[in-house]
mmCIF file of C-alpha atoms and ligand atoms in Angstrom:
data_model
loop_
_atom_site.group_PDB
_atom_site.id
_atom_site.type_symbol
_atom_site.label_atom_id
_atom_site.label_comp_id
_atom_site.label_asym_id
_atom_site.label_seq_id
_atom_site.Cartn_x
_atom_site.Cartn_y
_atom_site.Cartn_z
ATOM 1 C CA MET M 69 -124.541 47.611 -145.703
ATOM 2 C CA ALA M 70 -121.964 46.376 -143.216
ATOM 3 C CA LEU M 71 -121.267 47.329 -139.628
ATOM 4 C CA ARG M 72 -117.950 49.107 -139.213
ATOM 5 C CA SER M 73 -116.066 50.262 -136.116
ATOM 6 C CA GLN M 74 -115.196 53.878 -136.825
ATOM 7 C CA VAL M 75 -112.430 55.488 -134.814
ATOM 8 C CA VAL M 76 -114.029 58.799 -133.870
ATOM 9 C CA GLY M 77 -111.522 60.122 -131.342
ATOM 10 C CA CYS M 78 -108.081 59.595 -129.878
ATOM 11 C CA GLY M 79 -105.900 61.063 -127.171
ATOM 12 C CA GLY M 80 -102.760 60.459 -125.171
ATOM 13 C CA TYR M 81 -101.164 61.248 -121.857
ATOM 14 C CA LEU M 82 -97.533 61.248 -120.783
ATOM 15 C CA PRO M 83 -96.197 61.728 -117.254
ATOM 16 C CA ALA M 84 -94.305 65.002 -116.812
ATOM 17 C CA LYS M 85 -90.952 63.558 -115.734
ATOM 18 C CA ILE M 86 -88.456 63.178 -118.606
ATOM 19 C CA VAL M 87 -85.505 60.830 -118.101
ATOM 20 C CA THR M 88 -82.731 61.185 -120.696
ATOM 21 C CA ASN M 89 -80.218 58.535 -121.697
ATOM 22 C CA ASP M 90 -77.499 60.553 -119.979
ATOM 23 C CA HIS M 91 -79.464 60.323 -116.762
ATOM 24 C CA LEU M 92 -79.392 56.516 -116.987
ATOM 25 C CA THR M 93 -75.597 56.470 -117.229
ATOM 26 C CA SER M 94 -75.525 57.287 -113.518
ATOM 27 C CA MET M 95 -77.538 54.120 -112.794
ATOM 28 C CA VAL M 96 -76.105 51.453 -115.132
ATOM 29 C CA ASP M 97 -73.058 50.973 -117.365
ATOM 30 C CA THR M 98 -74.504 52.422 -120.578
ATOM 31 C CA SER M 99 -74.138 55.430 -122.865
ATOM 32 C CA ASP M 100 -76.327 57.809 -124.845
ATOM 33 C CA ASP M 101 -74.540 56.593 -127.987
ATOM 34 C CA TRP M 102 -75.270 52.908 -127.375
ATOM 35 C CA ILE M 103 -78.946 53.508 -126.608
ATOM 36 C CA ARG M 104 -79.486 55.826 -129.607
ATOM 37 C CA GLN M 105 -77.651 53.602 -132.061
ATOM 38 C CA ARG M 106 -79.220 50.310 -130.999
ATOM 39 C CA THR M 107 -82.760 51.548 -130.326
ATOM 40 C CA GLY M 108 -83.310 55.139 -131.519
ATOM 41 C CA ILE M 109 -84.358 56.110 -127.980
ATOM 42 C CA ALA M 110 -83.235 59.512 -126.624
ATOM 43 C CA GLU M 111 -85.521 59.874 -123.612
ATOM 44 C CA ARG M 112 -88.569 58.422 -121.898
ATOM 45 C CA ARG M 113 -91.284 59.550 -119.446
ATOM 46 C CA ILE M 114 -91.499 58.066 -115.969
ATOM 47 C CA ALA M 115 -94.672 58.197 -113.843
ATOM 48 C CA ALA M 116 -94.622 60.017 -110.504
ATOM 49 C CA ASP M 117 -94.883 57.882 -107.351
ATOM 50 C CA ASP M 118 -98.616 58.573 -107.033
ATOM 51 C CA GLU M 119 -99.357 58.057 -110.751
ATOM 52 C CA PHE M 120 -100.649 54.569 -111.393
ATOM 53 C CA THR M 121 -101.607 53.003 -114.711
ATOM 54 C CA SER M 122 -105.294 53.888 -114.172
ATOM 55 C CA LYS M 123 -104.418 57.578 -113.713
ATOM 56 C CA LEU M 124 -102.481 57.678 -116.998
ATOM 57 C CA GLY M 125 -105.279 55.732 -118.702
ATOM 58 C CA LEU M 126 -107.950 58.050 -117.318
ATOM 59 C CA GLU M 127 -106.190 61.171 -118.674
ATOM 60 C CA ALA M 128 -105.834 59.548 -122.109
ATOM 61 C CA ALA M 129 -109.488 58.424 -121.989
ATOM 62 C CA ARG M 130 -110.671 61.970 -121.202
ATOM 63 C CA ALA M 131 -108.619 63.363 -124.091
ATOM 64 C CA ALA M 132 -110.008 60.755 -126.507
ATOM 65 C CA LEU M 133 -113.622 61.354 -125.409
ATOM 66 C CA ASP M 134 -113.117 65.123 -125.785
ATOM 67 C CA HIS M 135 -111.704 64.632 -129.257
ATOM 68 C CA ALA M 136 -114.666 62.408 -130.164
ATOM 69 C CA GLY M 137 -117.160 64.881 -128.670
ATOM 70 C CA MET M 138 -118.638 61.980 -126.720
ATOM 71 C CA LYS M 139 -119.747 61.729 -123.104
ATOM 72 C CA ALA M 140 -118.504 58.869 -120.908
ATOM 73 C CA GLU M 141 -122.170 57.947 -120.215
ATOM 74 C CA GLU M 142 -122.506 56.933 -123.869
ATOM 75 C CA LEU M 143 -119.865 54.181 -123.571
ATOM 76 C CA ASP M 144 -121.082 50.578 -123.670
ATOM 77 C CA LEU M 145 -117.656 49.063 -123.115
ATOM 78 C CA ILE M 146 -114.310 50.180 -121.689
ATOM 79 C CA LEU M 147 -111.250 48.071 -122.479
ATOM 80 C CA CYS M 148 -107.850 48.676 -120.964
ATOM 81 C CA ALA M 149 -104.859 46.959 -122.552
ATOM 82 C CA THR M 150 -102.180 46.758 -119.888
ATOM 83 C CA SER M 151 -99.549 44.456 -118.407
ATOM 84 C CA THR M 152 -98.994 46.772 -115.469
ATOM 85 C CA PRO M 153 -102.451 46.955 -113.849
ATOM 86 C CA ASP M 154 -102.897 48.925 -110.625
ATOM 87 C CA ASP M 155 -103.910 45.772 -108.766
ATOM 88 C CA THR M 156 -104.292 42.032 -109.355
ATOM 89 C CA PHE M 157 -108.004 42.859 -109.402
ATOM 90 C CA PRO M 158 -110.290 44.615 -110.091
ATOM 91 C CA ALA M 159 -109.449 45.426 -113.688
ATOM 92 C CA THR M 160 -107.765 48.758 -114.373
ATOM 93 C CA ALA M 161 -110.574 49.363 -116.896
ATOM 94 C CA THR M 162 -113.056 49.533 -113.985
ATOM 95 C CA LYS M 163 -110.895 52.130 -112.233
ATOM 96 C CA ILE M 164 -110.852 54.197 -115.415
ATOM 97 C CA GLN M 165 -114.633 53.787 -115.620
ATOM 98 C CA ALA M 166 -115.000 55.036 -112.034
ATOM 99 C CA GLY M 167 -112.643 57.926 -112.786
ATOM 100 C CA LEU M 168 -114.879 58.906 -115.690
ATOM 101 C CA GLY M 169 -117.760 58.981 -113.217
ATOM 102 C CA VAL M 170 -119.937 56.380 -114.909
ATOM 103 C CA GLY M 171 -121.452 53.110 -113.713
ATOM 104 C CA ARG M 172 -122.948 51.643 -116.854
ATOM 105 C CA GLY M 173 -121.694 49.316 -119.562
ATOM 106 C CA ALA M 174 -118.941 46.716 -119.258
ATOM 107 C CA ALA M 175 -115.260 47.179 -118.425
ATOM 108 C CA PHE M 176 -112.372 44.738 -118.478
ATOM 109 C CA ASP M 177 -108.639 44.482 -119.145
ATOM 110 C CA VAL M 178 -106.873 42.898 -122.085
ATOM 111 C CA GLN M 179 -103.434 41.406 -121.443
ATOM 112 C CA ALA M 180 -101.259 40.860 -124.488
ATOM 113 C CA VAL M 181 -98.247 42.953 -123.424
ATOM 114 C CA CYS M 182 -96.967 45.118 -126.315
ATOM 115 C CA SER M 183 -99.647 43.706 -128.636
ATOM 116 C CA GLY M 184 -102.339 44.672 -126.120
ATOM 117 C CA PHE M 185 -103.688 47.612 -128.091
ATOM 118 C CA VAL M 186 -104.074 45.544 -131.285
ATOM 119 C CA TYR M 187 -105.788 42.830 -129.216
ATOM 120 C CA GLY M 188 -108.003 45.503 -127.622
ATOM 121 C CA LEU M 189 -108.989 46.914 -131.022
ATOM 122 C CA THR M 190 -109.856 43.385 -132.107
ATOM 123 C CA VAL M 191 -112.118 42.815 -129.100
ATOM 124 C CA ALA M 192 -113.783 46.212 -129.595
ATOM 125 C CA ASP M 193 -114.342 45.560 -133.298
ATOM 126 C CA SER M 194 -115.821 42.135 -132.533
ATOM 127 C CA PHE M 195 -118.243 43.575 -129.961
ATOM 128 C CA VAL M 196 -119.350 46.226 -132.454
ATOM 129 C CA LYS M 197 -119.788 43.760 -135.305
ATOM 130 C CA ALA M 198 -121.725 41.373 -133.053
ATOM 131 C CA GLY M 199 -124.088 44.221 -132.165
ATOM 132 C CA GLN M 200 -123.095 44.001 -128.481
ATOM 133 C CA ALA M 201 -121.699 47.531 -128.203
ATOM 134 C CA GLU M 202 -122.113 50.787 -130.101
ATOM 135 C CA ASN M 203 -119.544 52.983 -128.390
ATOM 136 C CA VAL M 204 -116.287 51.509 -127.095
ATOM 137 C CA LEU M 205 -113.286 53.075 -125.397
ATOM 138 C CA VAL M 206 -109.974 51.261 -125.946
ATOM 139 C CA VAL M 207 -107.171 52.407 -123.673
ATOM 140 C CA GLY M 208 -103.541 51.286 -123.729
ATOM 141 C CA ALA M 209 -101.876 52.297 -120.452
ATOM 142 C CA GLU M 210 -98.624 51.205 -118.849
ATOM 143 C CA THR M 211 -96.179 51.981 -116.069
ATOM 144 C CA PHE M 212 -93.326 49.672 -117.072
ATOM 145 C CA SER M 213 -90.956 51.704 -114.888
ATOM 146 C CA ARG M 214 -92.440 49.752 -111.962
ATOM 147 C CA ILE M 215 -91.472 46.335 -113.326
ATOM 148 C CA LEU M 216 -88.004 47.167 -114.627
ATOM 149 C CA ASP M 217 -84.862 45.872 -113.007
ATOM 150 C CA TRP M 218 -83.018 49.197 -112.756
ATOM 151 C CA THR M 219 -79.708 47.347 -112.401
ATOM 152 C CA ASP M 220 -80.141 45.491 -115.734
ATOM 153 C CA ARG M 221 -78.830 47.707 -118.536
ATOM 154 C CA SER M 222 -80.108 45.343 -121.233
ATOM 155 C CA THR M 223 -83.744 46.148 -120.352
ATOM 156 C CA CYS M 224 -84.064 49.242 -118.133
ATOM 157 C CA VAL M 225 -83.017 51.677 -120.882
ATOM 158 C CA LEU M 226 -85.720 50.457 -123.285
ATOM 159 C CA PHE M 227 -89.054 51.292 -121.689
ATOM 160 C CA GLY M 228 -91.156 54.272 -120.612
ATOM 161 C CA ASP M 229 -94.577 55.069 -119.108
ATOM 162 C CA GLY M 230 -97.637 56.519 -120.848
ATOM 163 C CA ALA M 231 -101.178 55.991 -122.073
ATOM 164 C CA GLY M 232 -103.210 56.431 -125.226
ATOM 165 C CA ALA M 233 -106.856 55.835 -126.040
ATOM 166 C CA VAL M 234 -109.283 55.677 -128.934
ATOM 167 C CA VAL M 235 -113.075 55.942 -129.068
ATOM 168 C CA ILE M 236 -114.846 53.583 -131.434
ATOM 169 C CA LYS M 237 -118.374 53.979 -132.741
ATOM 170 C CA ALA M 238 -120.564 51.592 -134.700
ATOM 171 C CA ALA M 239 -121.405 52.909 -138.162
ATOM 172 C CA ASN M 240 -122.775 51.522 -141.385
ATOM 173 C CA GLY M 241 -120.425 51.149 -144.314
ATOM 174 C CA ASN M 242 -120.523 49.600 -147.763
ATOM 175 C CA GLY M 243 -118.311 46.686 -146.740
ATOM 176 C CA THR M 244 -115.340 47.682 -148.908
ATOM 177 C CA ALA M 245 -111.845 49.002 -148.138
ATOM 178 C CA THR M 246 -113.076 52.538 -148.825
ATOM 179 C CA ASP M 247 -115.214 52.413 -145.645
ATOM 180 C CA ARG M 248 -114.016 54.526 -142.769
ATOM 181 C CA GLY M 249 -113.138 52.477 -139.691
ATOM 182 C CA ILE M 250 -111.383 49.247 -138.802
ATOM 183 C CA LEU M 251 -111.122 47.247 -142.027
ATOM 184 C CA SER M 252 -109.582 44.187 -140.388
ATOM 185 C CA THR M 253 -107.575 42.930 -137.443
ATOM 186 C CA HIS M 254 -105.322 39.876 -137.280
ATOM 187 C CA ILE M 255 -104.015 38.623 -133.932
ATOM 188 C CA TYR M 256 -101.750 35.692 -133.121
ATOM 189 C CA ALA M 257 -99.930 34.071 -130.215
ATOM 190 C CA ASP M 258 -97.300 31.388 -129.701
ATOM 191 C CA GLY M 259 -96.978 30.677 -125.993
ATOM 192 C CA ARG M 260 -93.916 28.494 -126.475
ATOM 193 C CA HIS M 261 -91.783 31.647 -126.358
ATOM 194 C CA HIS M 262 -92.569 32.549 -122.746
ATOM 195 C CA ASP M 263 -88.942 32.647 -121.656
ATOM 196 C CA ALA M 264 -87.911 35.228 -124.266
ATOM 197 C CA LEU M 265 -89.943 38.008 -122.608
ATOM 198 C CA TYR M 266 -91.700 37.719 -119.273
ATOM 199 C CA VAL M 267 -91.960 39.092 -115.739
ATOM 200 C CA ASP M 268 -90.498 36.839 -113.068
ATOM 201 C CA GLY M 269 -93.300 37.385 -110.569
ATOM 202 C CA GLY M 270 -95.814 40.142 -109.966
ATOM 203 C CA PRO M 271 -99.519 39.941 -109.303
ATOM 204 C CA GLY M 272 -100.628 36.411 -109.978
ATOM 205 C CA SER M 273 -100.837 32.973 -108.524
ATOM 206 C CA SER M 274 -97.174 32.056 -108.853
ATOM 207 C CA GLN M 275 -95.016 34.736 -107.238
ATOM 208 C CA THR M 276 -95.040 38.013 -105.375
ATOM 209 C CA THR M 277 -92.762 40.593 -106.990
ATOM 210 C CA GLY M 278 -91.286 40.646 -110.411
ATOM 211 C CA HIS M 279 -89.112 42.269 -113.007
ATOM 212 C CA LEU M 280 -89.145 42.217 -116.772
ATOM 213 C CA ARG M 281 -86.690 39.753 -118.311
ATOM 214 C CA MET M 282 -85.952 39.748 -122.031
ATOM 215 C CA GLN M 283 -83.748 37.937 -124.507
ATOM 216 C CA GLY M 284 -83.581 40.991 -126.753
ATOM 217 C CA LYS M 285 -82.020 39.376 -129.825
ATOM 218 C CA GLU M 286 -84.534 36.521 -129.802
ATOM 219 C CA VAL M 287 -87.463 38.963 -129.553
ATOM 220 C CA TYR M 288 -85.973 41.132 -132.314
ATOM 221 C CA ARG M 289 -85.580 38.150 -134.652
ATOM 222 C CA HIS M 290 -89.184 37.052 -134.196
ATOM 223 C CA ALA M 291 -90.563 40.596 -134.270
ATOM 224 C CA VAL M 292 -89.417 41.391 -137.812
ATOM 225 C CA VAL M 293 -90.708 38.100 -139.218
ATOM 226 C CA ARG M 294 -94.005 37.907 -137.336
ATOM 227 C CA MET M 295 -95.031 41.533 -137.838
ATOM 228 C CA ALA M 296 -94.265 41.261 -141.552
ATOM 229 C CA GLU M 297 -96.556 38.217 -141.737
ATOM 230 C CA ALA M 298 -99.325 40.080 -139.894
ATOM 231 C CA ILE M 299 -99.012 43.047 -142.272
ATOM 232 C CA ASP M 300 -99.230 40.732 -145.286
ATOM 233 C CA ALA M 301 -102.341 39.084 -143.821
ATOM 234 C CA ALA M 302 -104.006 42.488 -143.383
ATOM 235 C CA LEU M 303 -103.271 43.589 -146.949
ATOM 236 C CA GLU M 304 -104.370 40.300 -148.438
ATOM 237 C CA ALA M 305 -107.636 40.226 -146.465
ATOM 238 C CA ASN M 306 -108.550 43.610 -147.927
ATOM 239 C CA GLY M 307 -107.260 43.125 -151.479
ATOM 240 C CA LEU M 308 -104.741 45.944 -150.955
ATOM 241 C CA THR M 309 -101.027 46.366 -151.656
ATOM 242 C CA PRO M 310 -98.251 48.169 -149.726
ATOM 243 C CA GLY M 311 -98.649 51.098 -152.145
ATOM 244 C CA ASP M 312 -102.141 51.735 -150.744
ATOM 245 C CA ILE M 313 -100.835 52.468 -147.225
ATOM 246 C CA ASP M 314 -100.694 56.146 -146.248
ATOM 247 C CA TRP M 315 -99.282 55.712 -142.723
ATOM 248 C CA LEU M 316 -97.518 53.025 -140.776
ATOM 249 C CA VAL M 317 -98.255 53.383 -137.054
ATOM 250 C CA PRO M 318 -96.112 50.636 -135.541
ATOM 251 C CA HIS M 319 -95.499 49.510 -131.996
ATOM 252 C CA GLN M 320 -92.540 51.556 -130.804
ATOM 253 C CA ALA M 321 -89.922 49.158 -129.440
ATOM 254 C CA ASN M 322 -86.853 49.857 -131.545
ATOM 255 C CA LEU M 323 -86.266 52.268 -134.442
ATOM 256 C CA ARG M 324 -84.316 49.585 -136.305
ATOM 257 C CA ILE M 325 -87.343 47.259 -136.261
ATOM 258 C CA ILE M 326 -89.614 50.106 -137.398
ATOM 259 C CA GLU M 327 -87.233 51.001 -140.252
ATOM 260 C CA SER M 328 -87.073 47.424 -141.420
ATOM 261 C CA MET M 329 -90.893 47.225 -141.544
ATOM 262 C CA ALA M 330 -90.992 50.492 -143.533
ATOM 263 C CA ARG M 331 -88.369 49.197 -145.985
ATOM 264 C CA ARG M 332 -90.361 46.027 -146.506
ATOM 265 C CA LEU M 333 -93.448 48.089 -147.341
ATOM 266 C CA ASN M 334 -91.384 50.457 -149.484
ATOM 267 C CA LEU M 335 -92.679 53.324 -147.351
ATOM 268 C CA PRO M 336 -90.454 56.397 -146.883
ATOM 269 C CA MET M 337 -89.836 57.171 -143.196
ATOM 270 C CA ASP M 338 -91.879 60.381 -143.474
ATOM 271 C CA ARG M 339 -94.951 58.114 -143.823
ATOM 272 C CA VAL M 340 -94.097 56.315 -140.581
ATOM 273 C CA VAL M 341 -95.147 57.686 -137.193
ATOM 274 C CA VAL M 342 -92.166 57.491 -134.837
ATOM 275 C CA THR M 343 -92.309 58.304 -131.133
ATOM 276 C CA VAL M 344 -89.793 55.790 -129.789
ATOM 277 C CA ASP M 345 -87.136 58.523 -129.680
ATOM 278 C CA ARG M 346 -89.111 60.473 -127.051
ATOM 279 C CA HIS M 347 -91.334 57.827 -125.419
ATOM 280 C CA ALA M 348 -89.154 54.681 -125.583
ATOM 281 C CA ASN M 349 -91.220 51.476 -125.497
ATOM 282 C CA THR M 350 -94.515 52.114 -123.688
ATOM 283 C CA SER M 351 -95.860 48.640 -124.494
ATOM 284 C CA ALA M 352 -99.664 48.674 -125.041
ATOM 285 C CA ALA M 353 -99.684 52.500 -124.951
ATOM 286 C CA SER M 354 -97.226 53.050 -127.789
ATOM 287 C CA ILE M 355 -99.610 52.745 -130.745
ATOM 288 C CA PRO M 356 -102.485 54.901 -129.430
ATOM 289 C CA LEU M 357 -99.912 57.497 -128.296
ATOM 290 C CA ALA M 358 -98.329 57.585 -131.763
ATOM 291 C CA LEU M 359 -101.740 57.686 -133.442
ATOM 292 C CA SER M 360 -102.885 60.584 -131.233
ATOM 293 C CA GLU M 361 -99.744 62.561 -131.965
ATOM 294 C CA ALA M 362 -100.058 62.188 -135.746
ATOM 295 C CA VAL M 363 -103.775 63.015 -135.689
ATOM 296 C CA ALA M 364 -103.254 66.045 -133.444
ATOM 297 C CA ASP M 365 -100.497 67.519 -135.638
ATOM 298 C CA GLY M 366 -102.512 66.958 -138.823
ATOM 299 C CA ARG M 367 -100.347 64.310 -140.459
ATOM 300 C CA ILE M 368 -103.153 61.733 -140.458
ATOM 301 C CA GLN M 369 -106.162 62.982 -142.418
ATOM 302 C CA PRO M 370 -109.679 61.572 -142.948
ATOM 303 C CA GLY M 371 -109.624 58.835 -145.569
ATOM 304 C CA ASP M 372 -105.980 57.861 -144.946
ATOM 305 C CA LEU M 373 -105.192 54.152 -144.781
ATOM 306 C CA ILE M 374 -103.290 53.288 -141.603
ATOM 307 C CA MET M 375 -101.367 50.080 -140.992
ATOM 308 C CA ILE M 376 -100.905 49.195 -137.328
ATOM 309 C CA GLU M 377 -98.651 46.368 -136.146
ATOM 310 C CA ALA M 378 -97.264 45.091 -132.854
ATOM 311 C CA MET M 379 -95.384 42.236 -131.251
ATOM 312 C CA GLY M 380 -94.877 41.461 -127.587
ATOM 313 C CA GLY M 381 -94.422 38.961 -124.794
ATOM 314 C CA GLY M 382 -96.154 35.616 -125.148
ATOM 315 C CA PHE M 383 -95.237 35.870 -127.952
ATOM 316 C CA THR M 384 -98.266 37.776 -129.144
ATOM 317 C CA TRP M 385 -98.431 39.806 -132.339
ATOM 318 C CA GLY M 386 -100.873 41.261 -134.817
ATOM 319 C CA SER M 387 -101.956 43.979 -137.205
ATOM 320 C CA ALA M 388 -104.921 46.241 -137.814
ATOM 321 C CA LEU M 389 -105.837 48.152 -140.928
ATOM 322 C CA VAL M 390 -107.833 51.325 -140.355
ATOM 323 C CA ARG M 391 -109.346 53.783 -142.809
ATOM 324 C CA TRP M 392 -109.229 57.048 -140.834
HETATM 325 O O1 UT7 W 265 -91.936 45.507 -127.132
HETATM 326 C C1 UT7 W 265 -91.680 44.139 -127.103
HETATM 327 C C2 UT7 W 265 -90.778 43.799 -128.164
HETATM 328 N N1 UT7 W 265 -89.426 44.115 -127.794
HETATM 329 C C3 UT7 W 265 -88.563 44.307 -128.741
HETATM 330 O O2 UT7 W 265 -88.933 44.323 -129.897
HETATM 331 C C4 UT7 W 265 -87.093 44.428 -128.394
HETATM 332 C C5 UT7 W 265 -86.305 43.693 -129.419
HETATM 333 N N2 UT7 W 265 -84.891 43.707 -129.188
HETATM 334 C C6 UT7 W 265 -84.127 44.816 -129.343
HETATM 335 O O3 UT7 W 265 -84.632 45.880 -129.585
HETATM 336 C C7 UT7 W 265 -82.630 44.679 -129.276
HETATM 337 O O4 UT7 W 265 -82.279 43.305 -129.274
HETATM 338 C C8 UT7 W 265 -81.995 45.364 -128.031
HETATM 339 C C9 UT7 W 265 -82.090 46.871 -128.190
HETATM 340 C C10 UT7 W 265 -82.722 44.921 -126.786
HETATM 341 C C11 UT7 W 265 -80.523 45.000 -127.939
HETATM 342 O O5 UT7 W 265 -79.830 45.341 -129.120
HETATM 343 P P1 UT7 W 265 -78.825 44.302 -129.780
HETATM 344 O O6 UT7 W 265 -78.245 44.964 -130.949
HETATM 345 O O7 UT7 W 265 -79.591 43.028 -130.007
HETATM 346 O O8 UT7 W 265 -77.697 44.155 -128.665
HETATM 347 P P2 UT7 W 265 -77.249 42.861 -127.841
HETATM 348 O O9 UT7 W 265 -78.326 42.439 -126.908
HETATM 349 O O10 UT7 W 265 -76.725 41.853 -128.796
HETATM 350 O O11 UT7 W 265 -76.050 43.445 -127.021
HETATM 351 C C12 UT7 W 265 -74.841 43.870 -127.660
HETATM 352 C C13 UT7 W 265 -73.866 44.307 -126.613
HETATM 353 C C14 UT7 W 265 -73.662 43.268 -125.508
HETATM 354 O O12 UT7 W 265 -72.324 43.314 -125.132
HETATM 355 P P3 UT7 W 265 -71.294 42.190 -125.655
HETATM 356 O O13 UT7 W 265 -71.853 40.895 -125.157
HETATM 357 O O14 UT7 W 265 -71.310 42.309 -127.145
HETATM 358 O O15 UT7 W 265 -70.001 42.603 -125.021
HETATM 359 C C15 UT7 W 265 -74.500 43.800 -124.369
HETATM 360 O O16 UT7 W 265 -74.022 43.407 -123.114
HETATM 361 O O17 UT7 W 265 -74.358 45.486 -125.957
HETATM 362 C C16 UT7 W 265 -74.342 45.280 -124.538
HETATM 363 N N3 UT7 W 265 -75.428 46.058 -123.962
HETATM 364 C C17 UT7 W 265 -75.307 47.351 -123.630
HETATM 365 N N4 UT7 W 265 -74.279 48.206 -123.703
HETATM 366 C C18 UT7 W 265 -74.485 49.468 -123.295
HETATM 367 C C19 UT7 W 265 -76.698 45.647 -123.680
HETATM 368 N N5 UT7 W 265 -77.405 46.664 -123.176
HETATM 369 C C20 UT7 W 265 -76.566 47.730 -123.119
HETATM 370 C C21 UT7 W 265 -76.727 49.063 -122.704
HETATM 371 N N6 UT7 W 265 -75.656 49.899 -122.810
HETATM 372 N N7 UT7 W 265 -77.899 49.537 -122.222
#
């Protein structure tokens, strides 16, 4: 017998406002062609003025709890992976908790930028395996539109707003890769790459306002290498091979990166969940949003083996292997 973190529900939320590539051509010197060819992005969602990260996260949390058939009162822990919190403090997770109308359990944020959801899953899994929590909500929620420099064409076309969430429940398994739940997580960081992707200010002790700055090529180069390493680590830890994977649910930053990961795993693109075309890069929200979409439309079925991978500012990166 071994404790496993089963994923028993998932859900997503996207703001209503759709901004197409053509729309952006009125703001910066860009084109629909350039954005589609270099990134695969066609459109993104942008939060309304009164929609903060906690609001998006709360909607996703409600959807995930509904899907799990679980009440918010049953949660022992609420984690919110975000780099765009409502406030410096308190944690956005506590605002989501209040929105759910509960006052029990623990709630805190996880900050690992685009790898935030994989980091959040890792924390949740560790709490479950340590016997510290039975039911955990992991939310990835972002409003990157608020930290973009809308005059910088090299970054403002790449991101969107949204939220996704999963509900995790402690269950007993047999300790093998046939168990349902999180089979393993691997997370990494190398803080020497700060300057490749960061926000030049924002809530914190150093500055007051800030915008996202990125050396895109540098991030791209590291992303393909690091995520491949994290995928290999996940397979090796479980005695599995690429042929065992049913679905790749990657962080959605750039279709070219996603395709190169799929090629490396020898997975046809119809086994890869892609949302970057419609959501753009929603940072910590991209994976739970993609997961929710593929579960809701029936692509992902019980028993399927799902490879999750992400890479983001820090650098941070990681993978998770989940038996659905
Ligand atoms: O989620 C966190 C992880 N983030 C990522 O994984 C992002 C990784 N990086 C990327 O996805 C790609 O590097 C980008 C999509 C950001 C850029 O694609 P690229 O193929 O690396 O293009 P580039 O930065 O080398 O730019 C090529 C050209 C440049 O012009 P010159 O110098 O060749 O004349 C840019 O100025 O494209 C120009 N450019 C644009 N042109 C039209 C940059 N942005 C735009 C734009 N529209 N929006």
